[in-house]
């Protein structure tokens, strides 16, 4: 515990900034109903009201309070991104580690399937599936999980490969250890650092991806508050020199910047001088 | 190399299968799904005929694939116009935008990336690191709206909406496309620069670079003669990956700037559930993407003496 | 080198290179730390100085400093470096650049890494003289070809047109030595130029270095950890340890009467003290490898028809150069690589080919120790878990019992009890290897396969590990299958020796039968290639028939005939290349594969 604290305090300024921002976002997301002045879907006044003491950030295209929607949006967008990332991680890292540890035809088969998925641009794949199946939540989640787990697979397999060729893994195999033991005791402890960093990167990707889909009107559907759709709904304001649509967009950007700063520091720490892009 | 190209074609084939048969994922069929609850049997029958759902799937697939190759892609469901007609001008617009962005992005990214690698851990390098980290974290639409706010609304230098048509002169086209191209550039430069930096740093630590120093070779010559020939393959790879990324990034930027390109058509068609158009657009995007990745591989094989002159 | 060296025949009597109070720091996890702590050094024209020490002695860093160069993460903080009147620490970068390559050149440990893969060899040769405006491109190429010819490189007119990856390791190293001469420098720095090579290839490179340095009268700093090798070339030796000077003297003096304890240890570590094989009444066969043929994937047979018997309580050493198939043999025995033909019996029972088909008890009886203890220990597991796992896995020990057994094992491998909670990162290389031994012992095995277990260790540490293994055998009666490329090591530990060449058994039998006449021609080449700790050995060896016939050739795996025929000084024309050598059995299980009768070999061995 003390070591962790010491580690944190030695972080560079950018990483500290990142951690503080992430913490604030989490608090906002968890306690959204307590913090938000109005309800998520309440229509309170005229459309596009300017900023006032009553509505700190004005109202949106339907006359709902921007600030409240922004706060609820944190909960919805971040929550969804976390769920998707976690699912993709579970699938991707289990299959990735198994492929690396077993090798042979299983590895070949899984890798070829993933290669094919990776050679379709993620956004195009998602648009295709969503146009066929529609934008209901389970489809949205399923599609992004599939897209994302292939990326996780690739990274986890590569890191696990580096460990799987080590003699100590061979020692375990020669001893007669079963696959779960080898994965859990020999491989996993040695790839936690890159895995953690990858989780951060994947989260950013998913978060941006959902926002992009919502911005295109194909992600989280109204009336649920979500930052991507908020940008879209209020986009016209920009031509009146009003920065309102930039606020949710900025909220997205700030969180991804924060996560990236922390990840960058973690990668730098775990790889010594190795540069990872 | 033949093997690599064959693999690329195979991938393309599998993707065409995915795109064509993705529709079969539906519980009912496509016609049912599009018309929804209030479908009349007559309406369903007509739509099924239109979609060719009366023919067996493999025939339908071959027809579709043949159409994709010959340019006869069928009719749009939404406005009954030939898809090829819809796609043609938009594809060239998208390629124009992408090419424009690439022209700006590649030289900037390579220069900045190589400089950052050469002056590693300098103040410049750290500044660039923070800048690129920030920039890759921004959603494309955020960058696009910021540019619009400043350069179109506040300063009024460029149009905030980039509606171009074939009547415009080349320079006029460039002028109207500048803002979307700049948004794309900002996103891509960051990625490209970070990758360039990483691959050059990796290269500069190799023993043969140290050997060149110890042979007393001039620093500039070490870069041009010892580092660059070996950096070619990784750099080409970086460029290809990012061009491929650009192909996709274009979708959102086109929507923001209401740019009449393929990406916007794709998004429109997805919301209208105009499946034949979506399939055609996806196939084009995927082909370009695969083609770019494939050419990167081929070029890196061609420039590698190990593979060129086997033992 | 020494200041009192007054009878220097060279008209210019000032030293070529002079270092004074050289101090260099290196960046580590703990920040900047001194890795060279105040070294004085002096080198005259035409002289060769050997820098010798184990890893961490700072010898490469000093070598590079002689060129005014410090690697990334190193900095020269104090001292003088005077090269022929030029103070390199104060000299501007352009001036140092002009010296490098032209007057001081460098030969790296790995030519494969130090040649740029993107350029042909001759172009890398000519780059120095052309870039420094000494020769035209055409002249430089001519010079390169002439040099290749004088160094007996094969196909000297065209070898330069090849790419680095098209040339074998030993030849590439010689090409680099040639490249260092492209501008005819006054001083060449050799940084472990033969360390990564097999003994027979090493001789080839040493010959080239000798021709360049001694015959052309160039001064050199020769950096190595191998006393025997450097003794062949150097006039003086400097013994270094942890960046400090231990001893400096003429080579003869150091070999004959070392003054410092550490130098004596270094010398001792290389000396042979051969194990005397005790008689075992009714020896029992523990492992028998029967006509095994094996290879990877669809590749060629790496092992061909190999049969080996291992008796309980003995050490059977498998010797061979890289590519001989010795590690493949270990993989077949452990079940990692199923044999294509043939099989393995253990304690009289057939052992399943595949690892997955072996019983837990069968796995328990065969344990393995690896070359690199760094990657043989999971860096995230503590010693307690590393040694404890086989105890609970095979023997079901838990809790206090297990803890007690771990402590016993630590005692057996001569490590203190409080090491039980350490991570591998907190151990030295030798300590790590001891933990690997303890892990193998924990399973209570019958057979331990030792795969090059001392090759990665410094010589003094390696010696201690060998002694430990021997003691454990005496106490516990465990059997070793000991794989090694190092004949000295083998002589010190083996009872039986198997000599592998290109995947086939060239010879096997008791150590005395193999290492004493009559020799198998390959064994003789191997034995004669091992550097001896005396001056003049290299000249003698280079003049032998074996060296002339065999050193410049590559190992080839052949389907028919004798794979060694091309390198063999006594091969019989039209016979050895065409037909497979018969297996001949002599006294007490000594078997060798050769066309010649024992009598002939005995006669030839007298040469």
PDB file of C-alpha atoms in Angstrom, chain C residues 220-476:
ATOM      1  CA  UNK C 220      45.487  -3.543 -30.326  1.00  0.00           C
ATOM      2  CA  UNK C 221      43.379  -3.701 -27.224  1.00  0.00           C
ATOM      3  CA  UNK C 222      41.877  -7.148 -26.967  1.00  0.00           C
ATOM      4  CA  UNK C 223      38.881  -7.373 -24.643  1.00  0.00           C
ATOM      5  CA  UNK C 224      37.775 -10.799 -23.443  1.00  0.00           C
ATOM      6  CA  UNK C 225      36.799 -12.921 -20.465  1.00  0.00           C
ATOM      7  CA  UNK C 226      38.845 -15.826 -21.768  1.00  0.00           C
ATOM      8  CA  UNK C 227      42.405 -15.851 -20.473  1.00  0.00           C
ATOM      9  CA  UNK C 228      43.496 -18.678 -22.717  1.00  0.00           C
ATOM     10  CA  UNK C 229      42.401 -16.893 -25.880  1.00  0.00           C
ATOM     11  CA  UNK C 230      43.983 -13.563 -25.049  1.00  0.00           C
ATOM     12  CA  UNK C 231      47.223 -15.206 -23.972  1.00  0.00           C
ATOM     13  CA  UNK C 232      47.775 -16.243 -27.571  1.00  0.00           C
ATOM     14  CA  UNK C 233      47.873 -12.672 -28.790  1.00  0.00           C
ATOM     15  CA  UNK C 234      48.611 -10.185 -26.047  1.00  0.00           C
ATOM     16  CA  UNK C 235      51.974  -8.883 -24.924  1.00  0.00           C
ATOM     17  CA  UNK C 236      50.525  -7.610 -21.680  1.00  0.00           C
ATOM     18  CA  UNK C 237      47.425  -8.354 -19.686  1.00  0.00           C
ATOM     19  CA  UNK C 238      45.324  -6.105 -17.502  1.00  0.00           C
ATOM     20  CA  UNK C 239      43.033  -7.924 -15.090  1.00  0.00           C
ATOM     21  CA  UNK C 240      39.944  -5.907 -14.186  1.00  0.00           C
ATOM     22  CA  UNK C 241      37.151  -6.382 -11.701  1.00  0.00           C
ATOM     23  CA  UNK C 242      34.170  -4.115 -11.064  1.00  0.00           C
ATOM     24  CA  UNK C 243      35.913  -1.274 -12.885  1.00  0.00           C
ATOM     25  CA  UNK C 244      39.092  -1.533 -10.824  1.00  0.00           C
ATOM     26  CA  UNK C 245      42.511  -2.670 -11.892  1.00  0.00           C
ATOM     27  CA  UNK C 246      43.509  -5.895 -10.150  1.00  0.00           C
ATOM     28  CA  UNK C 247      46.809  -6.638 -11.800  1.00  0.00           C
ATOM     29  CA  UNK C 248      48.835  -5.719 -14.843  1.00  0.00           C
ATOM     30  CA  UNK C 249      51.868  -7.512 -16.174  1.00  0.00           C
ATOM     31  CA  UNK C 250      53.365  -9.215 -19.181  1.00  0.00           C
ATOM     32  CA  UNK C 251      51.323 -12.171 -20.373  1.00  0.00           C
ATOM     33  CA  UNK C 252      54.016 -14.658 -19.440  1.00  0.00           C
ATOM     34  CA  UNK C 253      54.259 -13.338 -15.904  1.00  0.00           C
ATOM     35  CA  UNK C 254      50.517 -13.370 -15.345  1.00  0.00           C
ATOM     36  CA  UNK C 255      50.245 -16.952 -16.533  1.00  0.00           C
ATOM     37  CA  UNK C 256      53.279 -18.135 -14.616  1.00  0.00           C
ATOM     38  CA  UNK C 257      53.090 -16.228 -11.380  1.00  0.00           C
ATOM     39  CA  UNK C 258      49.945 -14.207 -10.804  1.00  0.00           C
ATOM     40  CA  UNK C 259      50.306 -11.850  -7.882  1.00  0.00           C
ATOM     41  CA  UNK C 260      46.703 -11.357  -6.918  1.00  0.00           C
ATOM     42  CA  UNK C 261      44.270 -13.850  -5.455  1.00  0.00           C
ATOM     43  CA  UNK C 262      41.607 -12.918  -8.006  1.00  0.00           C
ATOM     44  CA  UNK C 263      43.898 -13.582 -10.945  1.00  0.00           C
ATOM     45  CA  UNK C 264      44.783 -16.940  -9.451  1.00  0.00           C
ATOM     46  CA  UNK C 265      41.081 -17.761  -9.158  1.00  0.00           C
ATOM     47  CA  UNK C 266      40.585 -16.838 -12.793  1.00  0.00           C
ATOM     48  CA  UNK C 267      43.429 -19.121 -13.799  1.00  0.00           C
ATOM     49  CA  UNK C 268      42.165 -21.906 -11.555  1.00  0.00           C
ATOM     50  CA  UNK C 269      38.693 -21.723 -12.983  1.00  0.00           C
ATOM     51  CA  UNK C 270      40.069 -22.611 -16.383  1.00  0.00           C
ATOM     52  CA  UNK C 271      42.299 -25.403 -15.219  1.00  0.00           C
ATOM     53  CA  UNK C 272      41.209 -28.974 -15.630  1.00  0.00           C
ATOM     54  CA  UNK C 273      40.867 -31.170 -12.644  1.00  0.00           C
ATOM     55  CA  UNK C 274      39.432 -34.215 -14.184  1.00  0.00           C
ATOM     56  CA  UNK C 275      36.911 -36.245 -12.326  1.00  0.00           C
ATOM     57  CA  UNK C 276      38.038 -39.754 -11.671  1.00  0.00           C
ATOM     58  CA  UNK C 277      35.299 -42.203 -12.400  1.00  0.00           C
ATOM     59  CA  UNK C 278      34.640 -44.504  -9.542  1.00  0.00           C
ATOM     60  CA  UNK C 279      33.681 -48.073 -10.212  1.00  0.00           C
ATOM     61  CA  UNK C 280      30.073 -48.894  -9.607  1.00  0.00           C
ATOM     62  CA  UNK C 281      29.361 -52.581  -9.019  1.00  0.00           C
ATOM     63  CA  UNK C 282      26.564 -53.924 -11.283  1.00  0.00           C
ATOM     64  CA  UNK C 283      25.841 -50.705 -13.120  1.00  0.00           C
ATOM     65  CA  UNK C 284      22.167 -50.384 -14.053  1.00  0.00           C
ATOM     66  CA  UNK C 285      20.884 -48.653 -17.140  1.00  0.00           C
ATOM     67  CA  UNK C 286      18.664 -45.704 -16.223  1.00  0.00           C
ATOM     68  CA  UNK C 287      17.969 -44.153 -19.598  1.00  0.00           C
ATOM     69  CA  UNK C 288      18.388 -45.586 -23.024  1.00  0.00           C
ATOM     70  CA  UNK C 289      17.865 -43.586 -26.171  1.00  0.00           C
ATOM     71  CA  UNK C 290      17.293 -46.030 -28.985  1.00  0.00           C
ATOM     72  CA  UNK C 291      17.960 -45.112 -32.623  1.00  0.00           C
ATOM     73  CA  UNK C 292      16.239 -41.753 -32.296  1.00  0.00           C
ATOM     74  CA  UNK C 293      15.692 -39.644 -35.382  1.00  0.00           C
ATOM     75  CA  UNK C 294      14.061 -36.262 -34.792  1.00  0.00           C
ATOM     76  CA  UNK C 295      13.489 -32.865 -36.392  1.00  0.00           C
ATOM     77  CA  UNK C 296      11.226 -29.817 -36.234  1.00  0.00           C
ATOM     78  CA  UNK C 297       8.072 -29.409 -38.288  1.00  0.00           C
ATOM     79  CA  UNK C 298       8.693 -30.404 -41.870  1.00  0.00           C
ATOM     80  CA  UNK C 299      12.415 -29.618 -41.563  1.00  0.00           C
ATOM     81  CA  UNK C 300      15.326 -32.033 -41.977  1.00  0.00           C
ATOM     82  CA  UNK C 301      16.333 -34.603 -39.390  1.00  0.00           C
ATOM     83  CA  UNK C 302      18.331 -32.740 -36.767  1.00  0.00           C
ATOM     84  CA  UNK C 303      19.141 -35.995 -35.016  1.00  0.00           C
ATOM     85  CA  UNK C 304      19.819 -39.113 -37.050  1.00  0.00           C
ATOM     86  CA  UNK C 305      19.783 -42.570 -35.578  1.00  0.00           C
ATOM     87  CA  UNK C 306      21.161 -41.577 -32.170  1.00  0.00           C
ATOM     88  CA  UNK C 307      21.528 -44.239 -29.482  1.00  0.00           C
ATOM     89  CA  UNK C 308      22.791 -43.462 -26.002  1.00  0.00           C
ATOM     90  CA  UNK C 309      22.952 -45.412 -22.764  1.00  0.00           C
ATOM     91  CA  UNK C 310      22.979 -43.633 -19.415  1.00  0.00           C
ATOM     92  CA  UNK C 311      23.888 -45.596 -16.313  1.00  0.00           C
ATOM     93  CA  UNK C 312      22.431 -44.761 -12.922  1.00  0.00           C
ATOM     94  CA  UNK C 313      24.606 -42.501 -10.797  1.00  0.00           C
ATOM     95  CA  UNK C 314      26.816 -41.437 -13.698  1.00  0.00           C
ATOM     96  CA  UNK C 315      27.298 -38.263 -15.665  1.00  0.00           C
ATOM     97  CA  UNK C 316      26.980 -38.655 -19.395  1.00  0.00           C
ATOM     98  CA  UNK C 317      28.134 -35.592 -21.286  1.00  0.00           C
ATOM     99  CA  UNK C 318      26.873 -34.787 -24.743  1.00  0.00           C
ATOM    100  CA  UNK C 319      29.342 -32.554 -26.573  1.00  0.00           C
ATOM    101  CA  UNK C 320      29.061 -30.843 -29.900  1.00  0.00           C
ATOM    102  CA  UNK C 321      29.184 -27.474 -31.584  1.00  0.00           C
ATOM    103  CA  UNK C 322      26.139 -25.361 -32.375  1.00  0.00           C
ATOM    104  CA  UNK C 323      23.932 -27.224 -34.812  1.00  0.00           C
ATOM    105  CA  UNK C 324      25.113 -30.618 -33.619  1.00  0.00           C
ATOM    106  CA  UNK C 325      21.668 -31.448 -32.250  1.00  0.00           C
ATOM    107  CA  UNK C 326      22.569 -31.674 -28.576  1.00  0.00           C
ATOM    108  CA  UNK C 327      19.714 -29.466 -27.352  1.00  0.00           C
ATOM    109  CA  UNK C 328      17.341 -31.312 -29.649  1.00  0.00           C
ATOM    110  CA  UNK C 329      18.371 -34.493 -27.882  1.00  0.00           C
ATOM    111  CA  UNK C 330      17.316 -32.933 -24.569  1.00  0.00           C
ATOM    112  CA  UNK C 331      13.954 -31.978 -26.054  1.00  0.00           C
ATOM    113  CA  UNK C 332      13.385 -35.531 -27.245  1.00  0.00           C
ATOM    114  CA  UNK C 333      14.216 -37.000 -23.842  1.00  0.00           C
ATOM    115  CA  UNK C 334      11.885 -34.564 -22.051  1.00  0.00           C
ATOM    116  CA  UNK C 335       9.077 -35.241 -24.511  1.00  0.00           C
ATOM    117  CA  UNK C 336       8.888 -31.698 -25.857  1.00  0.00           C
ATOM    118  CA  UNK C 337       9.812 -32.980 -29.302  1.00  0.00           C
ATOM    119  CA  UNK C 338       8.512 -36.456 -30.135  1.00  0.00           C
ATOM    120  CA  UNK C 339      10.998 -38.533 -32.108  1.00  0.00           C
ATOM    121  CA  UNK C 340      10.258 -39.364 -35.739  1.00  0.00           C
ATOM    122  CA  UNK C 341      11.734 -42.819 -35.341  1.00  0.00           C
ATOM    123  CA  UNK C 342      13.118 -44.721 -32.414  1.00  0.00           C
ATOM    124  CA  UNK C 343      12.221 -44.428 -28.763  1.00  0.00           C
ATOM    125  CA  UNK C 344      13.275 -43.912 -25.191  1.00  0.00           C
ATOM    126  CA  UNK C 345      13.335 -46.338 -22.289  1.00  0.00           C
ATOM    127  CA  UNK C 346      13.538 -45.158 -18.723  1.00  0.00           C
ATOM    128  CA  UNK C 347      14.244 -47.609 -15.920  1.00  0.00           C
ATOM    129  CA  UNK C 348      13.559 -50.360 -18.420  1.00  0.00           C
ATOM    130  CA  UNK C 349      10.080 -49.081 -19.278  1.00  0.00           C
ATOM    131  CA  UNK C 350       9.241 -47.377 -22.559  1.00  0.00           C
ATOM    132  CA  UNK C 351       8.671 -43.652 -22.059  1.00  0.00           C
ATOM    133  CA  UNK C 352       5.810 -42.158 -24.108  1.00  0.00           C
ATOM    134  CA  UNK C 353       7.036 -39.901 -26.926  1.00  0.00           C
ATOM    135  CA  UNK C 354       4.731 -37.031 -26.118  1.00  0.00           C
ATOM    136  CA  UNK C 355       5.001 -34.985 -22.967  1.00  0.00           C
ATOM    137  CA  UNK C 356       1.219 -34.990 -22.598  1.00  0.00           C
ATOM    138  CA  UNK C 357       1.090 -38.788 -22.518  1.00  0.00           C
ATOM    139  CA  UNK C 358       3.605 -39.152 -19.717  1.00  0.00           C
ATOM    140  CA  UNK C 359       2.494 -39.993 -16.205  1.00  0.00           C
ATOM    141  CA  UNK C 360       3.124 -37.530 -13.403  1.00  0.00           C
ATOM    142  CA  UNK C 361       5.523 -40.010 -11.871  1.00  0.00           C
ATOM    143  CA  UNK C 362       7.499 -40.291 -15.090  1.00  0.00           C
ATOM    144  CA  UNK C 363       7.748 -36.519 -15.305  1.00  0.00           C
ATOM    145  CA  UNK C 364       8.922 -36.351 -11.726  1.00  0.00           C
ATOM    146  CA  UNK C 365      11.860 -38.638 -12.396  1.00  0.00           C
ATOM    147  CA  UNK C 366      13.332 -36.472 -15.188  1.00  0.00           C
ATOM    148  CA  UNK C 367      14.129 -32.861 -14.329  1.00  0.00           C
ATOM    149  CA  UNK C 368      15.884 -30.196 -16.304  1.00  0.00           C
ATOM    150  CA  UNK C 369      18.259 -27.279 -15.629  1.00  0.00           C
ATOM    151  CA  UNK C 370      18.719 -24.604 -18.249  1.00  0.00           C
ATOM    152  CA  UNK C 371      21.469 -22.436 -19.694  1.00  0.00           C
ATOM    153  CA  UNK C 372      20.013 -19.066 -18.741  1.00  0.00           C
ATOM    154  CA  UNK C 373      18.823 -19.000 -15.130  1.00  0.00           C
ATOM    155  CA  UNK C 374      17.409 -15.527 -15.802  1.00  0.00           C
ATOM    156  CA  UNK C 375      14.612 -16.895 -17.945  1.00  0.00           C
ATOM    157  CA  UNK C 376      14.327 -20.230 -16.184  1.00  0.00           C
ATOM    158  CA  UNK C 377      12.921 -18.583 -13.058  1.00  0.00           C
ATOM    159  CA  UNK C 378       9.605 -16.778 -13.039  1.00  0.00           C
ATOM    160  CA  UNK C 379      10.515 -13.229 -11.977  1.00  0.00           C
ATOM    161  CA  UNK C 380       7.199 -12.880 -10.105  1.00  0.00           C
ATOM    162  CA  UNK C 381       7.608 -15.935  -7.887  1.00  0.00           C
ATOM    163  CA  UNK C 382       9.550 -16.014  -4.663  1.00  0.00           C
ATOM    164  CA  UNK C 383      12.146 -18.696  -3.949  1.00  0.00           C
ATOM    165  CA  UNK C 384       9.604 -20.264  -1.571  1.00  0.00           C
ATOM    166  CA  UNK C 385       7.121 -20.793  -4.396  1.00  0.00           C
ATOM    167  CA  UNK C 386       9.705 -21.799  -6.966  1.00  0.00           C
ATOM    168  CA  UNK C 387      11.159 -24.595  -4.871  1.00  0.00           C
ATOM    169  CA  UNK C 388       7.905 -25.302  -3.052  1.00  0.00           C
ATOM    170  CA  UNK C 389       5.789 -26.044  -6.107  1.00  0.00           C
ATOM    171  CA  UNK C 390       7.427 -29.371  -7.065  1.00  0.00           C
ATOM    172  CA  UNK C 391       7.268 -30.365  -3.390  1.00  0.00           C
ATOM    173  CA  UNK C 392       3.509 -29.926  -3.218  1.00  0.00           C
ATOM    174  CA  UNK C 393       2.895 -30.983  -6.817  1.00  0.00           C
ATOM    175  CA  UNK C 394       4.748 -34.290  -6.762  1.00  0.00           C
ATOM    176  CA  UNK C 395       5.117 -35.138  -3.092  1.00  0.00           C
ATOM    177  CA  UNK C 396       2.032 -33.485  -1.645  1.00  0.00           C
ATOM    178  CA  UNK C 397       4.022 -31.637   1.006  1.00  0.00           C
ATOM    179  CA  UNK C 398       2.226 -28.749   2.698  1.00  0.00           C
ATOM    180  CA  UNK C 399       2.726 -26.215   5.452  1.00  0.00           C
ATOM    181  CA  UNK C 400       5.494 -26.811   7.934  1.00  0.00           C
ATOM    182  CA  UNK C 401       6.782 -29.969   6.281  1.00  0.00           C
ATOM    183  CA  UNK C 402       7.161 -28.155   3.012  1.00  0.00           C
ATOM    184  CA  UNK C 403       8.858 -25.185   4.616  1.00  0.00           C
ATOM    185  CA  UNK C 404      11.314 -27.457   6.336  1.00  0.00           C
ATOM    186  CA  UNK C 405      12.137 -29.270   3.116  1.00  0.00           C
ATOM    187  CA  UNK C 406      12.694 -25.964   1.306  1.00  0.00           C
ATOM    188  CA  UNK C 407      15.153 -24.988   4.007  1.00  0.00           C
ATOM    189  CA  UNK C 408      16.976 -28.286   3.642  1.00  0.00           C
ATOM    190  CA  UNK C 409      17.229 -27.769  -0.077  1.00  0.00           C
ATOM    191  CA  UNK C 410      18.558 -24.240   0.378  1.00  0.00           C
ATOM    192  CA  UNK C 411      21.176 -25.684   2.662  1.00  0.00           C
ATOM    193  CA  UNK C 412      22.098 -28.285   0.083  1.00  0.00           C
ATOM    194  CA  UNK C 413      22.701 -25.651  -2.559  1.00  0.00           C
ATOM    195  CA  UNK C 414      24.685 -23.566  -0.066  1.00  0.00           C
ATOM    196  CA  UNK C 415      22.361 -20.585   0.147  1.00  0.00           C
ATOM    197  CA  UNK C 416      21.270 -18.938   3.414  1.00  0.00           C
ATOM    198  CA  UNK C 417      17.789 -19.653   4.782  1.00  0.00           C
ATOM    199  CA  UNK C 418      16.599 -16.070   4.505  1.00  0.00           C
ATOM    200  CA  UNK C 419      16.738 -16.336   0.716  1.00  0.00           C
ATOM    201  CA  UNK C 420      13.399 -18.098   0.955  1.00  0.00           C
ATOM    202  CA  UNK C 421      11.457 -14.862   0.494  1.00  0.00           C
ATOM    203  CA  UNK C 422      13.548 -13.380  -2.264  1.00  0.00           C
ATOM    204  CA  UNK C 423      12.503 -12.749  -5.815  1.00  0.00           C
ATOM    205  CA  UNK C 424      14.830 -13.906  -8.633  1.00  0.00           C
ATOM    206  CA  UNK C 425      15.624 -10.264  -9.378  1.00  0.00           C
ATOM    207  CA  UNK C 426      17.322 -10.054  -5.979  1.00  0.00           C
ATOM    208  CA  UNK C 427      19.771 -12.865  -6.758  1.00  0.00           C
ATOM    209  CA  UNK C 428      23.039 -13.002  -8.685  1.00  0.00           C
ATOM    210  CA  UNK C 429      23.456 -15.204 -11.754  1.00  0.00           C
ATOM    211  CA  UNK C 430      25.139 -18.017  -9.852  1.00  0.00           C
ATOM    212  CA  UNK C 431      22.553 -17.892  -7.066  1.00  0.00           C
ATOM    213  CA  UNK C 432      19.756 -18.115  -9.610  1.00  0.00           C
ATOM    214  CA  UNK C 433      21.340 -21.205 -11.117  1.00  0.00           C
ATOM    215  CA  UNK C 434      21.521 -22.713  -7.628  1.00  0.00           C
ATOM    216  CA  UNK C 435      17.813 -22.110  -7.164  1.00  0.00           C
ATOM    217  CA  UNK C 436      17.207 -23.890 -10.469  1.00  0.00           C
ATOM    218  CA  UNK C 437      19.210 -26.832  -9.158  1.00  0.00           C
ATOM    219  CA  UNK C 438      17.193 -26.838  -5.940  1.00  0.00           C
ATOM    220  CA  UNK C 439      13.955 -26.800  -7.909  1.00  0.00           C
ATOM    221  CA  UNK C 440      15.124 -29.828  -9.879  1.00  0.00           C
ATOM    222  CA  UNK C 441      16.203 -31.631  -6.706  1.00  0.00           C
ATOM    223  CA  UNK C 442      12.904 -30.871  -4.983  1.00  0.00           C
ATOM    224  CA  UNK C 443      11.172 -33.298  -7.324  1.00  0.00           C
ATOM    225  CA  UNK C 444      13.506 -36.077  -6.112  1.00  0.00           C
ATOM    226  CA  UNK C 445      14.431 -37.048  -9.658  1.00  0.00           C
ATOM    227  CA  UNK C 446      16.496 -39.931 -10.969  1.00  0.00           C
ATOM    228  CA  UNK C 447      17.831 -38.020 -13.943  1.00  0.00           C
ATOM    229  CA  UNK C 448      18.672 -34.339 -14.308  1.00  0.00           C
ATOM    230  CA  UNK C 449      19.277 -32.951 -17.775  1.00  0.00           C
ATOM    231  CA  UNK C 450      21.756 -30.080 -17.598  1.00  0.00           C
ATOM    232  CA  UNK C 451      21.589 -28.010 -20.787  1.00  0.00           C
ATOM    233  CA  UNK C 452      24.710 -25.800 -20.998  1.00  0.00           C
ATOM    234  CA  UNK C 453      24.162 -24.929 -17.337  1.00  0.00           C
ATOM    235  CA  UNK C 454      27.486 -23.136 -16.939  1.00  0.00           C
ATOM    236  CA  UNK C 455      27.866 -21.465 -20.344  1.00  0.00           C
ATOM    237  CA  UNK C 456      26.223 -18.193 -19.387  1.00  0.00           C
ATOM    238  CA  UNK C 457      28.092 -17.831 -16.110  1.00  0.00           C
ATOM    239  CA  UNK C 458      31.423 -16.218 -15.340  1.00  0.00           C
ATOM    240  CA  UNK C 459      34.191 -18.765 -15.057  1.00  0.00           C
ATOM    241  CA  UNK C 460      34.666 -18.649 -11.296  1.00  0.00           C
ATOM    242  CA  UNK C 461      30.926 -18.948 -10.671  1.00  0.00           C
ATOM    243  CA  UNK C 462      30.670 -21.707 -13.271  1.00  0.00           C
ATOM    244  CA  UNK C 463      33.363 -23.660 -11.484  1.00  0.00           C
ATOM    245  CA  UNK C 464      31.470 -23.432  -8.209  1.00  0.00           C
ATOM    246  CA  UNK C 465      28.280 -24.667  -9.871  1.00  0.00           C
ATOM    247  CA  UNK C 466      30.137 -27.649 -11.325  1.00  0.00           C
ATOM    248  CA  UNK C 467      31.547 -28.505  -7.927  1.00  0.00           C
ATOM    249  CA  UNK C 468      28.080 -28.267  -6.419  1.00  0.00           C
ATOM    250  CA  UNK C 469      26.616 -30.597  -9.059  1.00  0.00           C
ATOM    251  CA  UNK C 470      29.392 -33.086  -8.417  1.00  0.00           C
ATOM    252  CA  UNK C 471      28.891 -32.964  -4.654  1.00  0.00           C
ATOM    253  CA  UNK C 472      25.152 -33.509  -5.054  1.00  0.00           C
ATOM    254  CA  UNK C 473      25.829 -36.534  -7.234  1.00  0.00           C
ATOM    255  CA  UNK C 474      28.168 -37.996  -4.663  1.00  0.00           C
ATOM    256  CA  UNK C 475      25.657 -37.430  -1.859  1.00  0.00           C
ATOM    257  CA  UNK C 476      22.388 -38.249  -3.606  1.00  0.00           C
TER     258      UNK C 476
END
